PDB file of N, CA and C in Angstrom:
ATOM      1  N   UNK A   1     144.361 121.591 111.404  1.00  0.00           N
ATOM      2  CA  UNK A   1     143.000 121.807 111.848  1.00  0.00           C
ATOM      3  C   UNK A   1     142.401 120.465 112.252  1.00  0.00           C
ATOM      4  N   UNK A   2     142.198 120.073 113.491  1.00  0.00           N
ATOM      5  CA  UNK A   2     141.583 119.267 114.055  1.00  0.00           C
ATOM      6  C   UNK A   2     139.904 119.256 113.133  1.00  0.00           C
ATOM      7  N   UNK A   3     139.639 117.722 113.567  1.00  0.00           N
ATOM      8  CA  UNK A   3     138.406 117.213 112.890  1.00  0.00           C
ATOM      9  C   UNK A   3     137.225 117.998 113.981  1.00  0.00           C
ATOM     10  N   UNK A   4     136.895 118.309 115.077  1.00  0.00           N
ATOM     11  CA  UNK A   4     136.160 119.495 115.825  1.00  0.00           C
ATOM     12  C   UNK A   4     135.992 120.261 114.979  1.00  0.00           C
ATOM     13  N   UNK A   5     137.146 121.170 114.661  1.00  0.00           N
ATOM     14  CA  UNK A   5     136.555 122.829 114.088  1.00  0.00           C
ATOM     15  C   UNK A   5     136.037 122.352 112.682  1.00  0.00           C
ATOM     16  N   UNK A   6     136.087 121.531 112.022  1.00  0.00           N
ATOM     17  CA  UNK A   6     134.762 120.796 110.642  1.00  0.00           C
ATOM     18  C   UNK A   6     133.618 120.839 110.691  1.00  0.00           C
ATOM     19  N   UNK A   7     133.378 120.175 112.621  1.00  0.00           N
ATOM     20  CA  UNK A   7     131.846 120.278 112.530  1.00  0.00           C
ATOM     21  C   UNK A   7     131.091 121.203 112.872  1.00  0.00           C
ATOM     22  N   UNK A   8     131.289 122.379 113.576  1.00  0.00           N
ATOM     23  CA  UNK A   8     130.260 123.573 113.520  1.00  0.00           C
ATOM     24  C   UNK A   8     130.462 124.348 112.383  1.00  0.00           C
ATOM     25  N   UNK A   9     131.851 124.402 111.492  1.00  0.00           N
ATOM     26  CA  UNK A   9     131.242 124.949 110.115  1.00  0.00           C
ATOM     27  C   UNK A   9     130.234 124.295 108.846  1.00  0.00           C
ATOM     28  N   UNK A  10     130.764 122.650 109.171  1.00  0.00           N
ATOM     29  CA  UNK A  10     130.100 122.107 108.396  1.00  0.00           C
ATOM     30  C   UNK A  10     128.077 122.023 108.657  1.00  0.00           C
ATOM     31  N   UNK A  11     128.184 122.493 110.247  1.00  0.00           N
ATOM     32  CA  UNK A  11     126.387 122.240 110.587  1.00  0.00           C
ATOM     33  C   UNK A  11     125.741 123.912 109.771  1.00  0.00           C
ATOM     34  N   UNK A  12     127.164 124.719 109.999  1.00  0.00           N
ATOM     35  CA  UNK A  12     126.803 126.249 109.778  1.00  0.00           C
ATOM     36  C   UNK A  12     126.123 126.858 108.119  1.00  0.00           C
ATOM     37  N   UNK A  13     127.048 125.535 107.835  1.00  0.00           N
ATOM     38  CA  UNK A  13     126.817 125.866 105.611  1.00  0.00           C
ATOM     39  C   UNK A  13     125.419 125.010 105.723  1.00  0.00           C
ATOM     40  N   UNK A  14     125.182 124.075 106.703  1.00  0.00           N
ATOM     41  CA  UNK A  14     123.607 123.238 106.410  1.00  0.00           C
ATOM     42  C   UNK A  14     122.485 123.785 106.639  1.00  0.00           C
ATOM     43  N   UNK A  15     123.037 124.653 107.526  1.00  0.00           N
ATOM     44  CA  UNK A  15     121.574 125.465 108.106  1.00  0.00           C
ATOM     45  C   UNK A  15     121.649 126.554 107.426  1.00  0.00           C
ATOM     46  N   UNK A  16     122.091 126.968 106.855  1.00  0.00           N
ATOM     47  CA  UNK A  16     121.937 128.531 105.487  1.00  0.00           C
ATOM     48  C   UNK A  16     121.697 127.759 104.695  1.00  0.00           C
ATOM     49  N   UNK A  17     121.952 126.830 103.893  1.00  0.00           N
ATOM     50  CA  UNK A  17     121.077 126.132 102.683  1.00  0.00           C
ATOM     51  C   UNK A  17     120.057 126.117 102.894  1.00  0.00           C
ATOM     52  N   UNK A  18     119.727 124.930 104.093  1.00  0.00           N
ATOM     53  CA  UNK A  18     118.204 124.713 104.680  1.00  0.00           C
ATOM     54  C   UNK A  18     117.419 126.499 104.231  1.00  0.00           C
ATOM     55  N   UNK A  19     117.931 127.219 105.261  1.00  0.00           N
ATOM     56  CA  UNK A  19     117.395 128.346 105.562  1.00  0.00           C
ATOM     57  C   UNK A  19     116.647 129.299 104.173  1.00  0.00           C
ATOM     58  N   UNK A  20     118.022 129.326 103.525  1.00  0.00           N
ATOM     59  CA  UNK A  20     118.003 129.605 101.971  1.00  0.00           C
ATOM     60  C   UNK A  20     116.670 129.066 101.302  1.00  0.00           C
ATOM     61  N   UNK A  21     116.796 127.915 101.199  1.00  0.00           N
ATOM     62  CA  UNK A  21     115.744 126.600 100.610  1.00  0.00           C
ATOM     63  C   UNK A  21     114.520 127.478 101.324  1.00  0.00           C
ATOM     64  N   UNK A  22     114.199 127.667 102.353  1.00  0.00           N
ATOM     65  CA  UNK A  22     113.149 127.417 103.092  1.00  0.00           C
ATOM     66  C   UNK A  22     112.227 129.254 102.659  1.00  0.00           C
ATOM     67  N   UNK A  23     113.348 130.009 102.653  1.00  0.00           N
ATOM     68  CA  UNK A  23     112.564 131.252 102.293  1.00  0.00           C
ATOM     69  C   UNK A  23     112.246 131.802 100.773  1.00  0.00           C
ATOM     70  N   UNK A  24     112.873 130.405 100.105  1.00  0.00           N
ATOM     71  CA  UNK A  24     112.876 130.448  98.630  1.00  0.00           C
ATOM     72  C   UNK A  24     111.547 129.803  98.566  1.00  0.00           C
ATOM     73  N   UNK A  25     111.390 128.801  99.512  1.00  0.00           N
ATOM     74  CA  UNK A  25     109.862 128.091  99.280  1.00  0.00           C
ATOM     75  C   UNK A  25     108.977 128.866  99.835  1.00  0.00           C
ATOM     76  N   UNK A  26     109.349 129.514 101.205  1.00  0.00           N
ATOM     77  CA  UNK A  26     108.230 130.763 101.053  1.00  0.00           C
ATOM     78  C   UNK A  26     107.482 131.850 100.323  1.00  0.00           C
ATOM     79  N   UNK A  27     108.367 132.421  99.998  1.00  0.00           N
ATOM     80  CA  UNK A  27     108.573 133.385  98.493  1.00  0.00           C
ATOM     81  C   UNK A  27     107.786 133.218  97.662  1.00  0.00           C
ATOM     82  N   UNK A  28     108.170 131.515  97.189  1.00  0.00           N
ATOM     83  CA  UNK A  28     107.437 130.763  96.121  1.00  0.00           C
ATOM     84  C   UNK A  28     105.854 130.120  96.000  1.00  0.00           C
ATOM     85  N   UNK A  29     105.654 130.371  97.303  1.00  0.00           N
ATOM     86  CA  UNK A  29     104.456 129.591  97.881  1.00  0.00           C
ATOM     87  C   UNK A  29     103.228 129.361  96.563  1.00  0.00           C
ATOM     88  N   UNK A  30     103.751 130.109  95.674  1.00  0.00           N
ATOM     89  CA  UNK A  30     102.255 129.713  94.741  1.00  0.00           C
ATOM     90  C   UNK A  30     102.654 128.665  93.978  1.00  0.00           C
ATOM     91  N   UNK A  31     103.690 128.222  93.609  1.00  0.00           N
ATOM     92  CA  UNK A  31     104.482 127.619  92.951  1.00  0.00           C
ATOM     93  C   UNK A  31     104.312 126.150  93.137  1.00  0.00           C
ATOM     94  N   UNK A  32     104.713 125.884  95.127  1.00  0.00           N
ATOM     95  CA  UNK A  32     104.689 125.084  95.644  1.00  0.00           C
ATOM     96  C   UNK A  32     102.982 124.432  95.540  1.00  0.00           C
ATOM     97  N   UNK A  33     102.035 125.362  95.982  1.00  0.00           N
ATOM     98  CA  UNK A  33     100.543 124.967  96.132  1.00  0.00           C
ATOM     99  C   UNK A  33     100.178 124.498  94.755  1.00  0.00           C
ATOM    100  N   UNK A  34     100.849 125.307  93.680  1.00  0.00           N
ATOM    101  CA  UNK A  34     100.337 124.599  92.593  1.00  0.00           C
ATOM    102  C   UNK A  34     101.042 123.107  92.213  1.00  0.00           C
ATOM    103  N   UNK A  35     102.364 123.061  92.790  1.00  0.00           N
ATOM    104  CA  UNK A  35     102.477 121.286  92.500  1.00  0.00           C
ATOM    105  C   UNK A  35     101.683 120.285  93.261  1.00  0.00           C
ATOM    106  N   UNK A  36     100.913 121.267  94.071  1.00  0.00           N
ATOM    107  CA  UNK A  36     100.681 119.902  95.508  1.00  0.00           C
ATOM    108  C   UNK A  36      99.150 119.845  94.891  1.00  0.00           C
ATOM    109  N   UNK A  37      98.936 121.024  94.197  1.00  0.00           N
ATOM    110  CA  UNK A  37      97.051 121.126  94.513  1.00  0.00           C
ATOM    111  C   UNK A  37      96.502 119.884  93.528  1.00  0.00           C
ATOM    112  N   UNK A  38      95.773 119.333  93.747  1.00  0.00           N
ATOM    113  CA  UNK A  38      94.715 118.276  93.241  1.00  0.00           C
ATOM    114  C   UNK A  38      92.988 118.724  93.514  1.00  0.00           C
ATOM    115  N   UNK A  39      92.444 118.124  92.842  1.00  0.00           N
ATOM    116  CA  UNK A  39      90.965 118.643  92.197  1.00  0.00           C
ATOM    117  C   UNK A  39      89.981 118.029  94.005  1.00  0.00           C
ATOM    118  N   UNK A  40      90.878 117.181  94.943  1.00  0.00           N
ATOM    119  CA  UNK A  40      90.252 116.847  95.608  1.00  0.00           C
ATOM    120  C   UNK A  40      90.317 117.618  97.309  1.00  0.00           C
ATOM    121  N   UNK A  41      91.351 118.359  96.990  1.00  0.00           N
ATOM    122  CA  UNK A  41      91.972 119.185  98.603  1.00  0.00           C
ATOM    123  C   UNK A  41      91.569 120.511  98.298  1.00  0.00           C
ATOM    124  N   UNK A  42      91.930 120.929  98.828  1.00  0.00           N
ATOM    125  CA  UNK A  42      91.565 122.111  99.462  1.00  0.00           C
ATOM    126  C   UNK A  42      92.302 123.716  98.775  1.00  0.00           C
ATOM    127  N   UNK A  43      93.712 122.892  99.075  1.00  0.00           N
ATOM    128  CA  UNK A  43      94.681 123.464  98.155  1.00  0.00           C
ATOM    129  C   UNK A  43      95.044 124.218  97.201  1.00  0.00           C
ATOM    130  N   UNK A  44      95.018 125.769  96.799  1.00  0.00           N
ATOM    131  CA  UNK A  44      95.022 125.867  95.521  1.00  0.00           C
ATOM    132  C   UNK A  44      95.556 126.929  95.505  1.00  0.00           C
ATOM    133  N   UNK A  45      96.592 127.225  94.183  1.00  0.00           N
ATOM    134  CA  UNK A  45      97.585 128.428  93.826  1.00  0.00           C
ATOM    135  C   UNK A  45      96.524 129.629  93.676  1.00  0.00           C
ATOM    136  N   UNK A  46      97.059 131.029  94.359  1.00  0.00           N
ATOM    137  CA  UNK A  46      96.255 132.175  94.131  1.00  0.00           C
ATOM    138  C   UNK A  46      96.724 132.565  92.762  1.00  0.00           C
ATOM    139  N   UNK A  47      96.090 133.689  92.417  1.00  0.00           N
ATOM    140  CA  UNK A  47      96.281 134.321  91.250  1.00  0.00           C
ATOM    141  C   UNK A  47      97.507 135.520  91.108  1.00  0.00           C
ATOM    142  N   UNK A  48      98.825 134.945  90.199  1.00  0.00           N
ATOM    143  CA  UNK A  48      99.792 135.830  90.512  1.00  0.00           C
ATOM    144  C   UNK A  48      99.896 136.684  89.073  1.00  0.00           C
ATOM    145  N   UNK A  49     101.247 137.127  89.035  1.00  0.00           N
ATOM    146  CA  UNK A  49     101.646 138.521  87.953  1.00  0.00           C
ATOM    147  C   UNK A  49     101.631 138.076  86.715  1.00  0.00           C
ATOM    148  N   UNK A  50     101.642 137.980  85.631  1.00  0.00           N
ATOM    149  CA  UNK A  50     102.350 137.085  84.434  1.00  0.00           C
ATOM    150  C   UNK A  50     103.803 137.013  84.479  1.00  0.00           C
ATOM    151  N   UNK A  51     104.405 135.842  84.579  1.00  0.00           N
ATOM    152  CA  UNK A  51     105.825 135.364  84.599  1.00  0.00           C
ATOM    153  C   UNK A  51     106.256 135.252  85.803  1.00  0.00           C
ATOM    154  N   UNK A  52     105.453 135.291  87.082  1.00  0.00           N
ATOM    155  CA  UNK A  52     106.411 135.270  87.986  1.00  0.00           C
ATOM    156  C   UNK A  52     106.008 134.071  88.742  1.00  0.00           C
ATOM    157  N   UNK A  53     106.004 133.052  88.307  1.00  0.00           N
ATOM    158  CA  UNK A  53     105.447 131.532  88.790  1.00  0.00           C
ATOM    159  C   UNK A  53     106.784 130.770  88.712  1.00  0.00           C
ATOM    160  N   UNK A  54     107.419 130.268  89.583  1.00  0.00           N
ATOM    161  CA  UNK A  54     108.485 129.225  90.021  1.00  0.00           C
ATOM    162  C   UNK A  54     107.626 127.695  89.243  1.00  0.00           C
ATOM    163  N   UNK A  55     109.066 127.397  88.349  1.00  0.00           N
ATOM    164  CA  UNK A  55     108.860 126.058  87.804  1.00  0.00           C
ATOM    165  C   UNK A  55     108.548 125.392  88.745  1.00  0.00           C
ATOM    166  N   UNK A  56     108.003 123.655  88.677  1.00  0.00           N
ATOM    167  CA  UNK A  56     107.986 122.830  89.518  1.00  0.00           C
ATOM    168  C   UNK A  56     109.435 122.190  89.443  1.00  0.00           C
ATOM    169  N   UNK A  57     110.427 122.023  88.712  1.00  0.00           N
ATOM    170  CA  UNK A  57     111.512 121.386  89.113  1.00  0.00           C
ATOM    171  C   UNK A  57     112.186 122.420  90.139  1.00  0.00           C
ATOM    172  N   UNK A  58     112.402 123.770  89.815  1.00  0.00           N
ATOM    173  CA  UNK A  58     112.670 124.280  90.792  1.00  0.00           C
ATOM    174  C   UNK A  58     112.114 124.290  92.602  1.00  0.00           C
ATOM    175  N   UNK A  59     110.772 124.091  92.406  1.00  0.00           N
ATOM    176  CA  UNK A  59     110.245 123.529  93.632  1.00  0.00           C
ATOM    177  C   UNK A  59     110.960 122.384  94.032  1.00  0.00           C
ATOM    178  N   UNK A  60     110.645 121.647  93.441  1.00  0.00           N
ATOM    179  CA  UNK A  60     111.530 120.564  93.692  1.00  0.00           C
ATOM    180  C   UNK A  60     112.753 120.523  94.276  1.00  0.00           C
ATOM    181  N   UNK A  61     113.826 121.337  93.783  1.00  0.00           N
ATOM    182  CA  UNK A  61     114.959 121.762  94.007  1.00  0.00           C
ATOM    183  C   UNK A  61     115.197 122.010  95.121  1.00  0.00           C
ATOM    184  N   UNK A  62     114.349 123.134  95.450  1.00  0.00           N
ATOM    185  CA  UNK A  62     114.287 123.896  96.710  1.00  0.00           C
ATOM    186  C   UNK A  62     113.508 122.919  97.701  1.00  0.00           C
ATOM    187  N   UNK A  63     112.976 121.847  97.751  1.00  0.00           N
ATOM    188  CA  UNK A  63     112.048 121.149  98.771  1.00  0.00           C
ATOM    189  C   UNK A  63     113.485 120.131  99.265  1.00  0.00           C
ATOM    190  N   UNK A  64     114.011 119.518  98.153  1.00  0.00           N
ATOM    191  CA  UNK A  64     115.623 118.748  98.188  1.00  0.00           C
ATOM    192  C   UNK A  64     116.552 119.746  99.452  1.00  0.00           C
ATOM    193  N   UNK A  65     116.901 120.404  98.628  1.00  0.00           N
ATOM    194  CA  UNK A  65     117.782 121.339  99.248  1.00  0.00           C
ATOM    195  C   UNK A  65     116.897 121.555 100.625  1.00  0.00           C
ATOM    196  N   UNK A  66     116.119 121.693 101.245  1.00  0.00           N
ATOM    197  CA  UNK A  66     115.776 121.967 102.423  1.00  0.00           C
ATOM    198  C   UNK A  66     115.709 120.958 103.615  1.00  0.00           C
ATOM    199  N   UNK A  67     115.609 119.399 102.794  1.00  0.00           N
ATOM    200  CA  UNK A  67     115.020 118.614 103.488  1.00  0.00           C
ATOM    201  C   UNK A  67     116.958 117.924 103.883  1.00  0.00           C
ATOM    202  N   UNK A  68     117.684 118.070 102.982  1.00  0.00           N
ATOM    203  CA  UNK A  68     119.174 117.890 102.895  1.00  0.00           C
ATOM    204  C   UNK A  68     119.903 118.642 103.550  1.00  0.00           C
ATOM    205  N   UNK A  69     119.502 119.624 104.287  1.00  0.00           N
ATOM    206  CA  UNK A  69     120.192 120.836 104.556  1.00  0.00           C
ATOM    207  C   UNK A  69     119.774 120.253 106.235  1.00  0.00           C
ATOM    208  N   UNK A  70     118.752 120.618 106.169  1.00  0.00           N
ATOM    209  CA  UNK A  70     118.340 119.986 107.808  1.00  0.00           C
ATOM    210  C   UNK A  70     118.389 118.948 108.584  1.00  0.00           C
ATOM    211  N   UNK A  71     118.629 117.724 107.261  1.00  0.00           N
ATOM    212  CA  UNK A  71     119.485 116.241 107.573  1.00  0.00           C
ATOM    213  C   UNK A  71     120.880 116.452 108.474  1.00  0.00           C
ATOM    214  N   UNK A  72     121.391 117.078 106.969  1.00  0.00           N
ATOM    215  CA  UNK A  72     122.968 117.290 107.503  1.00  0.00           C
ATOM    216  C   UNK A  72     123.188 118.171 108.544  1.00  0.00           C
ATOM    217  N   UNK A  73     122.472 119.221 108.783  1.00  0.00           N
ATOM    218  CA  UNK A  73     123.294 119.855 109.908  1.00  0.00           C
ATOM    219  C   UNK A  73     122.587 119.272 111.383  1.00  0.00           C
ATOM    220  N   UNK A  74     121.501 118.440 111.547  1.00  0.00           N
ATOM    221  CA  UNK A  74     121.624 117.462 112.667  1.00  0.00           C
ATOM    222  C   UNK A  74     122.621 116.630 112.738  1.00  0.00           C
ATOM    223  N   UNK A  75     123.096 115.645 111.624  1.00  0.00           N
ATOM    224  CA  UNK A  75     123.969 115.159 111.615  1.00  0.00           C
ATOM    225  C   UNK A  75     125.523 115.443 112.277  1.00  0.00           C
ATOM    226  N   UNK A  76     125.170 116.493 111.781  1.00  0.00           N
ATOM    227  CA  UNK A  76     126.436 117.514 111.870  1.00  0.00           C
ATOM    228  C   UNK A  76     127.158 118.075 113.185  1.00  0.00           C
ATOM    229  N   UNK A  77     124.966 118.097 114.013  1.00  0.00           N
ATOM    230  CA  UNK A  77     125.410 117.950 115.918  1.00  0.00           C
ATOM    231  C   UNK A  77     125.141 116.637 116.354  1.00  0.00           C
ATOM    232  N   UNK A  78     124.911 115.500 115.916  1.00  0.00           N
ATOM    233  CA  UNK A  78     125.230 114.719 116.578  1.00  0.00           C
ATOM    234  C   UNK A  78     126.458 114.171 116.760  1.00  0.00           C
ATOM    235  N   UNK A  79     127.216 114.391 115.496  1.00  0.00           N
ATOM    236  CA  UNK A  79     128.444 114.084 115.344  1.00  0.00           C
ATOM    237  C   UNK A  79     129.227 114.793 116.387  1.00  0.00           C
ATOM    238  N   UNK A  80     129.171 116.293 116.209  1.00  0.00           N
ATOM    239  CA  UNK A  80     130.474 117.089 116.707  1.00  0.00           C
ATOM    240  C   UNK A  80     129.767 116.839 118.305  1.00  0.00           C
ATOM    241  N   UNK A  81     128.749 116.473 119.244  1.00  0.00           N
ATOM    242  CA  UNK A  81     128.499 116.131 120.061  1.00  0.00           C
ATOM    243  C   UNK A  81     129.047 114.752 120.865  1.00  0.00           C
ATOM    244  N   UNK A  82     128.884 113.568 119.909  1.00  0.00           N
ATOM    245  CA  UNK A  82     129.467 112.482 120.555  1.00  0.00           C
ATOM    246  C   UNK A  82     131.013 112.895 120.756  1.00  0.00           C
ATOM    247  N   UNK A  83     132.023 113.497 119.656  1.00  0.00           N
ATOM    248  CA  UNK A  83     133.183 113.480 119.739  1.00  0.00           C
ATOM    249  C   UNK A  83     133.613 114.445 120.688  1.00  0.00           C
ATOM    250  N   UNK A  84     133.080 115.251 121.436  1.00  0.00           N
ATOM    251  CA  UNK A  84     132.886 116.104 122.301  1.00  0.00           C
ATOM    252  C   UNK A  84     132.724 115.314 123.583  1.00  0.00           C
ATOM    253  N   UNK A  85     131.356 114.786 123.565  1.00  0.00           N
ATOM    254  CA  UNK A  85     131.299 113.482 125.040  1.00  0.00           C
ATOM    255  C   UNK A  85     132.566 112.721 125.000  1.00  0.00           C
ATOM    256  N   UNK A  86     133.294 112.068 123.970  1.00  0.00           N
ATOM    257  CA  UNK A  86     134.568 111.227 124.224  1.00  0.00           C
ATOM    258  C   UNK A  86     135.585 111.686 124.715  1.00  0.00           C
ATOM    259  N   UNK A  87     135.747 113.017 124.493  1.00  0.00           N
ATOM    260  CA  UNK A  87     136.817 113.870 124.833  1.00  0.00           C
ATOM    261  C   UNK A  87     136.536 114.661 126.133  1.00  0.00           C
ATOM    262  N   UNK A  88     135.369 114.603 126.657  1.00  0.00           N
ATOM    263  CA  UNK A  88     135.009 115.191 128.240  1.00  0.00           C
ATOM    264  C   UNK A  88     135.515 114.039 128.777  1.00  0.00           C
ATOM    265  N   UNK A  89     135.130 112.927 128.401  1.00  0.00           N
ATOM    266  CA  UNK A  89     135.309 111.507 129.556  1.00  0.00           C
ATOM    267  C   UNK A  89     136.621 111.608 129.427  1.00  0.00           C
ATOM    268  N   UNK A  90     137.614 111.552 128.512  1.00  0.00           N
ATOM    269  CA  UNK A  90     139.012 111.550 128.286  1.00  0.00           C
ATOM    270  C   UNK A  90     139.953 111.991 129.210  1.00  0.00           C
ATOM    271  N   UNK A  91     139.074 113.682 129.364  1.00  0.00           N
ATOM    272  CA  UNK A  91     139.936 114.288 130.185  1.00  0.00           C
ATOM    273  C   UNK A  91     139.554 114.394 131.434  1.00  0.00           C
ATOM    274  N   UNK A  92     138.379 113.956 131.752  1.00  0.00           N
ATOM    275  CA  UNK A  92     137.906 114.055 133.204  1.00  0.00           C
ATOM    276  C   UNK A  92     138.362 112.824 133.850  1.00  0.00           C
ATOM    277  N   UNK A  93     139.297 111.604 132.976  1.00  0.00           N
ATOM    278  CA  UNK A  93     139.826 110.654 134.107  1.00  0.00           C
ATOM    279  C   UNK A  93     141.657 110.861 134.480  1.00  0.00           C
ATOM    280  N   UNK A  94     141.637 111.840 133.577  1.00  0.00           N
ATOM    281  CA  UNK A  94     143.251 112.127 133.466  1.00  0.00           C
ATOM    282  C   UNK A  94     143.265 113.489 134.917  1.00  0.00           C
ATOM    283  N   UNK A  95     142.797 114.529 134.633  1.00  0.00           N
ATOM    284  CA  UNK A  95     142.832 115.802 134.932  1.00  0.00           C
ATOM    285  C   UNK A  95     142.811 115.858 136.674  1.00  0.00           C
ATOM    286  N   UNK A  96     141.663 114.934 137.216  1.00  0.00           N
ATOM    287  CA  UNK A  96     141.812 115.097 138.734  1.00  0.00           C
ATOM    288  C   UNK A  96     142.332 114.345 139.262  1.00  0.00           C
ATOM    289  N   UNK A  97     142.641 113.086 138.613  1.00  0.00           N
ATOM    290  CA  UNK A  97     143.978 112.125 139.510  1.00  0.00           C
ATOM    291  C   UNK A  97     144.795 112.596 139.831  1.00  0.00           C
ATOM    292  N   UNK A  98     145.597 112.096 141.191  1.00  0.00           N
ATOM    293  CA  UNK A  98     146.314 112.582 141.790  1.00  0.00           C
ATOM    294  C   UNK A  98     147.898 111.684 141.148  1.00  0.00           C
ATOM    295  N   UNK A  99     148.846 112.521 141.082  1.00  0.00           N
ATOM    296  CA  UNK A  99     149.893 111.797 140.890  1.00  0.00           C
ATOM    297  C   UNK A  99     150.442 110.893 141.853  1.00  0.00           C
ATOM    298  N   UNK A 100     150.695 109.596 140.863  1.00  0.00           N
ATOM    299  CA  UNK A 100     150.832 108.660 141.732  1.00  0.00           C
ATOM    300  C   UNK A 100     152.751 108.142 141.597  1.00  0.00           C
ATOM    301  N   UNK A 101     153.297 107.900 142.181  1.00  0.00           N
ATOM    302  CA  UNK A 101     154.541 107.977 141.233  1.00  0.00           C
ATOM    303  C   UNK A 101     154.912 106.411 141.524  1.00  0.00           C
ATOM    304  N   UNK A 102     155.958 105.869 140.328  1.00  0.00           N
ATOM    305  CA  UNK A 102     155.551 104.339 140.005  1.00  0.00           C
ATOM    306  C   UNK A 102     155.981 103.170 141.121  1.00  0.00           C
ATOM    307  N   UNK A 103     155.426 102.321 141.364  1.00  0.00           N
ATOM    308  CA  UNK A 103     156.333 101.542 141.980  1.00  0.00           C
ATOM    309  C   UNK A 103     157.524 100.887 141.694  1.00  0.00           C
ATOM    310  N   UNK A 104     158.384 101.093 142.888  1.00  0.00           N
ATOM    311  CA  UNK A 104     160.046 100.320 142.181  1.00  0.00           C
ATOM    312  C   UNK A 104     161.244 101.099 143.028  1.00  0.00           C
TER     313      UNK A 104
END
């Protein structure tokens, strides 16, 4: 398995984490407002069920995981992109030359 077919699975597992992360922080949204809220913004957790409030490390977790997820799978096209441009130029100086046969 060539180093190519790595990088669109590897961008593919970044963007379902991200994604994951991201509707877990939606979900969670009271969770989140209550780590952020301060006495001076605006900000503030509504009133939810008893027990169903997301820890703040778990926020946390999930803010990591989202912000890591969306790192890597840019990463992930810039990478499998340049090695892609090297390999167009590669073959686009080989492919339309005309055979030349050697001198001698």
């Amino acid at each position: 398995m060539s180093d190519i077919i790595h990088y669109p699975i590897l961008t593919a597992l970044f963007t379902l984490v991200s994604f994951v992360a991201m509707i877990w922080l939606i979900i969670n949204a009271r969770g989140v407002a209550r780590l952020f809220a301060k006495r001076t913004n605006d900000l503030e957790p509504g009133p939810a069920p008893r027990g169903v409030t997301a820890s703040a490390r778990a926020v946390w977790i999930a803010i990591v995981l989202f912000v890591l997820g969306g790192f890597g799978a840019f990463l992930m096209l810039f990478l499998s992109g340049e090695r892609q441009e090297i390999d167009a130029i590669d073959g686009r100086a080989t492919l339309g030359a005309p055979y030349i046969p050697p001198a001698g």
